[in-house]
Amino acid sequence: MTPTQFNEDQRARWNGTDGEFWVAHQDRLDRTLSPVIEALLAFAAPRPGSTVLDVGCGCGATTIELARAVGPTGRVLGLDVSGPMLQLATERLRDFENTTCLLGDAAELKLDDLGAELITSRFGVMFFGDPVAAFTNLRTALVPAGRLRFACWRPIAENPWLQIPLHAVYEHAPRLPKPHPEEPGPFSFADPDRVTRILTDSGFTTPTFTPLDIEMDLSAGGTFEDAVFQASAMGPAKRALADQSDDVREAAIDAIRRVLTPYASTSGVKLPGAVWLVAADRAA
């Protein structure tokens, strides 16, 4: 698949079933990912009165926190390819007059008049068909020496919250094809060497990588069955179950139920997650 084809596929997915899923389950997903938002905001340190671009803002969870951080004299722009998710983000941001939502592709949208001091993203930068083109364009949104701060997943082997349900699915469904090292995807930024090459080729300084180890509550404060649903309805487990028969899906979900049982407690269904917090600056 060419970068153009991949980007078209992403637009179709995020304006279709994937975007609809995130809109329908926004509150649950925000709760699951809340430890990442908290850590990313502390890491990015948005300054009062500054302009921030939130890439892959989705339903607006990070945009809301950024708007609070920069205050009424600052400005936050949320960028995403998903119309349904941006519609919800706009509704959630209606009380924040210092925010704007932008629908478009990070590699194509004209950004050179934003004058942003900071670009940040929570898991929104790993799906670019041509990451160098996207980051080169994003760089134009920054003032000289402007900052780039984002969160991306470390390898799936370090993320049991996704790996354990996936391996349970593999008891009943075929394995997913192994992705090419340059293929976009949730773990495509797990390799610091690759990310360093992409960012420096795009006009950023050599990045630093800070590991973040967190607990991911698959129940999102709900029930054990909520955790089973979330484990099967998102991430690689969802992709492995796509187009499978009802019998296979039922057996796989029973397997997920079994492997999650040891992690259930009165405080949720919590499994380890592993993130990189990446920092780079506009080189010139």
Coordinates of C-alpha atoms in Angstrom, one line a residue:
M1 CA 0.0 0.0 0.0
T2 CA 1.4 3.4 -1.0
P3 CA 1.5 6.3 1.5
T4 CA -1.4 7.9 -0.4
Q5 CA -3.4 4.8 -0.4
F6 CA -2.7 4.3 3.3
N7 CA -3.8 7.9 4.1
E8 CA -7.0 7.4 2.1
D9 CA -7.7 4.1 4.1
Q10 CA -7.1 6.0 7.4
R11 CA -9.5 8.7 6.4
A12 CA -12.2 6.1 5.5
R13 CA -11.7 4.2 8.7
W14 CA -11.7 7.2 11.0
N15 CA -14.7 8.7 9.3
G16 CA -16.4 5.3 9.4
T17 CA -16.5 2.5 11.9
D18 CA -13.3 3.4 13.9
G19 CA -14.4 7.0 14.4
E20 CA -17.9 5.9 15.3
F21 CA -16.5 3.5 17.9
W22 CA -14.4 6.2 19.6
V23 CA -17.4 8.6 19.6
A24 CA -19.7 6.0 21.1
H25 CA -17.2 5.0 23.8
Q26 CA -15.4 8.3 24.3
D27 CA -16.0 8.4 28.1
R28 CA -14.8 4.9 28.6
L29 CA -11.6 5.4 26.5
D30 CA -10.8 8.7 28.1
R31 CA -10.9 7.0 31.5
T32 CA -8.6 4.1 30.3
L33 CA -6.1 6.5 28.8
S34 CA -6.2 9.1 31.6
P35 CA -2.8 8.2 33.0
V36 CA -1.3 8.9 29.6
I37 CA -3.0 12.3 29.4
E38 CA -1.8 13.3 32.8
A39 CA 1.8 12.3 32.1
L40 CA 1.9 13.9 28.7
L41 CA 0.6 17.2 29.9
A42 CA 3.3 17.3 32.6
F43 CA 5.9 16.3 30.0
A44 CA 4.8 18.8 27.4
A45 CA 4.4 21.6 29.9
P46 CA 2.2 24.0 27.9
R47 CA 2.8 27.5 28.9
P48 CA 0.0 30.0 29.8
G49 CA -0.7 32.3 26.9
S50 CA 1.0 30.0 24.3
T51 CA -0.4 28.5 21.1
V52 CA -0.5 24.7 21.0
L53 CA -1.3 22.3 18.1
D54 CA -2.9 19.0 19.3
V55 CA -2.3 16.4 16.6
G56 CA -4.7 13.5 16.3
C57 CA -6.9 15.2 18.9
G58 CA -9.8 12.8 18.4
C59 CA -12.7 13.5 20.7
G60 CA -10.9 16.3 22.4
A61 CA -9.7 14.9 25.8
T62 CA -6.2 16.3 25.5
T63 CA -7.4 19.5 23.8
I64 CA -9.5 20.3 26.8
E65 CA -6.6 19.9 29.2
L66 CA -4.3 21.9 26.9
A67 CA -6.9 24.7 26.8
R68 CA -7.1 24.8 30.6
A69 CA -3.3 24.9 30.8
V70 CA -2.7 27.8 28.3
G71 CA -5.6 29.8 29.7
P72 CA -7.8 32.3 28.0
T73 CA -4.9 34.3 26.6
G74 CA -3.5 31.2 24.9
R75 CA -4.8 29.2 21.9
V76 CA -5.2 25.5 21.2
L77 CA -5.9 23.9 17.8
G78 CA -7.1 20.3 17.6
L79 CA -6.2 18.6 14.3
D80 CA -7.7 15.3 13.2
V81 CA -8.9 13.4 10.0
S82 CA -12.1 12.2 11.7
G83 CA -15.2 14.3 11.1
P84 CA -17.3 12.4 13.7
M85 CA -14.6 12.7 16.4
L86 CA -14.0 16.4 15.7
Q87 CA -17.8 17.0 15.9
L88 CA -17.8 15.6 19.4
A89 CA -14.6 17.4 20.2
T90 CA -16.2 20.7 19.1
E91 CA -19.2 20.0 21.4
R92 CA -17.0 19.2 24.3
L93 CA -14.9 22.4 23.7
R94 CA -17.9 24.8 23.4
D95 CA -17.0 26.4 26.8
F96 CA -13.4 27.0 25.7
E97 CA -13.3 30.0 23.4
N98 CA -9.6 29.7 23.0
T99 CA -9.9 26.4 20.9
T100 CA -10.4 25.6 17.3
C101 CA -10.8 22.2 15.6
L102 CA -9.2 21.6 12.2
L103 CA -10.3 18.7 9.9
G104 CA -7.5 17.5 7.7
D105 CA -4.3 15.5 7.0
A106 CA -1.2 16.6 9.0
A107 CA 0.9 16.1 5.8
E108 CA -1.3 18.3 3.6
L109 CA -3.1 21.0 5.7
K110 CA -1.6 24.5 5.5
L111 CA -0.1 25.2 8.9
D112 CA 2.7 27.7 8.4
D113 CA 0.7 30.6 9.8
L114 CA -0.1 29.1 13.2
G115 CA 3.0 30.3 15.1
A116 CA 2.7 27.5 17.6
E117 CA 5.1 27.2 20.5
L118 CA 4.2 23.6 21.1
I119 CA 2.9 20.6 19.1
T120 CA 1.7 17.7 21.2
S121 CA 0.0 14.4 20.5
R122 CA -1.4 11.4 22.4
F123 CA -1.0 8.5 20.1
G124 CA -1.8 10.6 17.0
V125 CA 1.4 10.5 15.0
M126 CA 2.1 6.7 14.4
F127 CA -0.4 6.4 11.5
F128 CA 1.1 8.8 8.9
G129 CA 1.5 7.1 5.5
D130 CA 4.6 9.3 4.9
P131 CA 5.8 10.3 8.3
V132 CA 8.6 12.5 7.1
A133 CA 6.2 14.5 4.9
A134 CA 3.8 14.8 7.9
F135 CA 6.4 16.0 10.4
T136 CA 8.0 18.3 7.8
N137 CA 4.6 20.0 7.4
L138 CA 4.0 20.0 11.1
R139 CA 7.3 21.7 11.6
T140 CA 6.1 24.7 9.6
A141 CA 3.4 25.2 12.3
L142 CA 6.1 25.9 14.9
V143 CA 7.9 29.1 15.7
P144 CA 11.8 28.9 15.6
A145 CA 12.9 26.5 18.4
G146 CA 9.3 25.5 18.9
R147 CA 8.7 22.2 20.8
L148 CA 7.4 18.8 19.8
R149 CA 6.2 16.5 22.6
F150 CA 4.2 13.4 22.0
A151 CA 3.3 10.0 23.4
C152 CA 3.6 6.7 21.4
W153 CA 3.5 3.1 22.3
R154 CA 6.6 1.0 23.1
P155 CA 6.7 -2.5 21.6
I156 CA 3.6 -4.7 22.1
A157 CA 5.7 -7.2 24.1
E158 CA 6.0 -4.4 26.7
N159 CA 2.2 -3.8 26.6
P160 CA 0.5 -6.8 28.2
W161 CA -2.8 -4.9 28.2
L162 CA -2.9 -5.4 24.5
Q163 CA -0.7 -8.5 24.0
I164 CA -2.5 -10.7 26.5
P165 CA -6.0 -10.4 24.9
L166 CA -4.4 -10.7 21.5
H167 CA -2.7 -14.0 22.3
A168 CA -6.0 -15.2 23.7
V169 CA -7.7 -14.4 20.4
Y170 CA -4.9 -16.3 18.6
E171 CA -6.1 -19.5 20.3
H172 CA -9.1 -19.3 17.9
A173 CA -8.3 -16.9 15.0
P174 CA -5.3 -16.6 12.6
R175 CA -2.4 -14.5 13.6
L176 CA -2.1 -11.0 12.1
P177 CA 0.6 -10.6 9.5
K178 CA 3.8 -9.3 10.9
P179 CA 4.0 -5.6 10.0
H180 CA 6.9 -4.3 7.9
P181 CA 9.3 -2.1 10.0
E182 CA 8.3 1.0 8.1
E183 CA 4.6 0.2 8.1
P184 CA 2.4 2.7 9.9
G185 CA 0.5 1.3 12.9
P186 CA 0.1 1.6 16.7
F187 CA 3.6 0.2 17.4
S188 CA 5.4 1.8 14.4
F189 CA 7.1 4.4 16.7
A190 CA 8.3 1.8 19.2
D191 CA 11.9 1.8 17.8
P192 CA 13.8 5.0 18.9
D193 CA 16.2 4.7 16.0
R194 CA 13.4 4.8 13.4
V195 CA 11.7 7.8 15.2
T196 CA 15.0 9.6 15.4
R197 CA 15.6 9.2 11.7
I198 CA 12.1 10.4 10.9
L199 CA 12.3 13.5 13.1
T200 CA 15.8 14.6 12.1
D201 CA 14.9 14.1 8.4
S202 CA 11.9 16.3 9.0
G203 CA 13.9 19.2 10.4
F204 CA 13.8 18.5 14.2
T205 CA 16.6 18.1 16.7
T206 CA 17.6 14.7 17.8
P207 CA 14.8 13.5 20.0
T208 CA 14.9 12.2 23.6
F209 CA 12.8 9.2 24.8
T210 CA 11.5 9.0 28.3
P211 CA 9.9 5.7 29.2
L212 CA 6.5 5.8 30.9
D213 CA 5.2 2.7 32.6
I214 CA 1.5 2.8 33.6
E215 CA -1.4 0.6 34.6
M216 CA -4.2 0.4 32.0
D217 CA -7.7 -0.3 33.5
L218 CA -9.6 -2.1 30.8
S219 CA -12.8 -1.9 32.8
A220 CA -12.4 1.9 32.9
G221 CA -14.0 2.0 36.3
G222 CA -16.8 -0.3 35.2
T223 CA -17.3 -4.1 35.4
F224 CA -15.3 -7.1 34.4
E225 CA -17.5 -7.6 31.4
D226 CA -16.7 -4.0 30.4
A227 CA -13.0 -5.0 30.4
V228 CA -13.7 -8.0 28.3
F229 CA -15.6 -5.9 25.8
Q230 CA -12.9 -3.3 25.6
A231 CA -10.1 -5.9 25.2
S232 CA -11.9 -7.4 22.2
A233 CA -13.2 -4.2 20.6
M234 CA -10.1 -2.2 20.1
G235 CA -6.4 -2.6 19.1
P236 CA -4.8 -5.7 17.6
A237 CA -7.4 -8.1 19.1
K238 CA -10.1 -6.2 17.2
R239 CA -8.2 -6.5 14.0
A240 CA -7.6 -10.2 14.5
L241 CA -11.3 -10.8 15.1
A242 CA -12.4 -8.8 12.0
D243 CA -14.3 -11.0 9.5
Q244 CA -14.3 -14.0 11.8
S245 CA -17.4 -16.1 12.3
D246 CA -19.7 -15.7 15.3
D247 CA -18.4 -19.0 16.7
V248 CA -14.8 -17.9 16.5
R249 CA -15.6 -14.6 18.0
E250 CA -17.5 -16.2 20.9
A251 CA -14.7 -18.6 21.6
A252 CA -12.1 -15.9 21.4
I253 CA -14.0 -13.6 23.8
D254 CA -14.3 -16.5 26.3
A255 CA -10.5 -16.9 26.0
I256 CA -10.1 -13.2 26.7
R257 CA -12.4 -13.5 29.7
R258 CA -10.2 -16.4 31.0
V259 CA -6.9 -14.5 30.6
L260 CA -8.2 -11.3 32.2
T261 CA -9.6 -13.0 35.3
P262 CA -6.2 -13.0 37.2
Y263 CA -6.0 -9.2 36.8
A264 CA -9.5 -8.4 38.1
S265 CA -9.7 -6.7 41.5
T266 CA -12.0 -4.3 43.4
S267 CA -10.0 -1.5 41.8
G268 CA -10.5 -2.6 38.2
V269 CA -8.9 -4.9 35.6
K270 CA -5.5 -3.4 35.3
L271 CA -2.6 -4.5 33.1
P272 CA 0.8 -2.9 32.4
G273 CA 1.2 -0.5 29.6
A274 CA 4.4 1.0 28.2
V275 CA 4.8 4.4 26.4
W276 CA 7.5 6.6 25.1
L277 CA 7.3 10.3 25.8
V278 CA 9.2 11.9 23.0
A279 CA 10.7 15.3 22.9
A280 CA 12.3 17.2 20.0
D281 CA 12.5 20.9 18.9
R282 CA 12.3 22.7 15.6
A283 CA 15.9 22.6 14.4
A284 CA 15.9 25.9 12.6

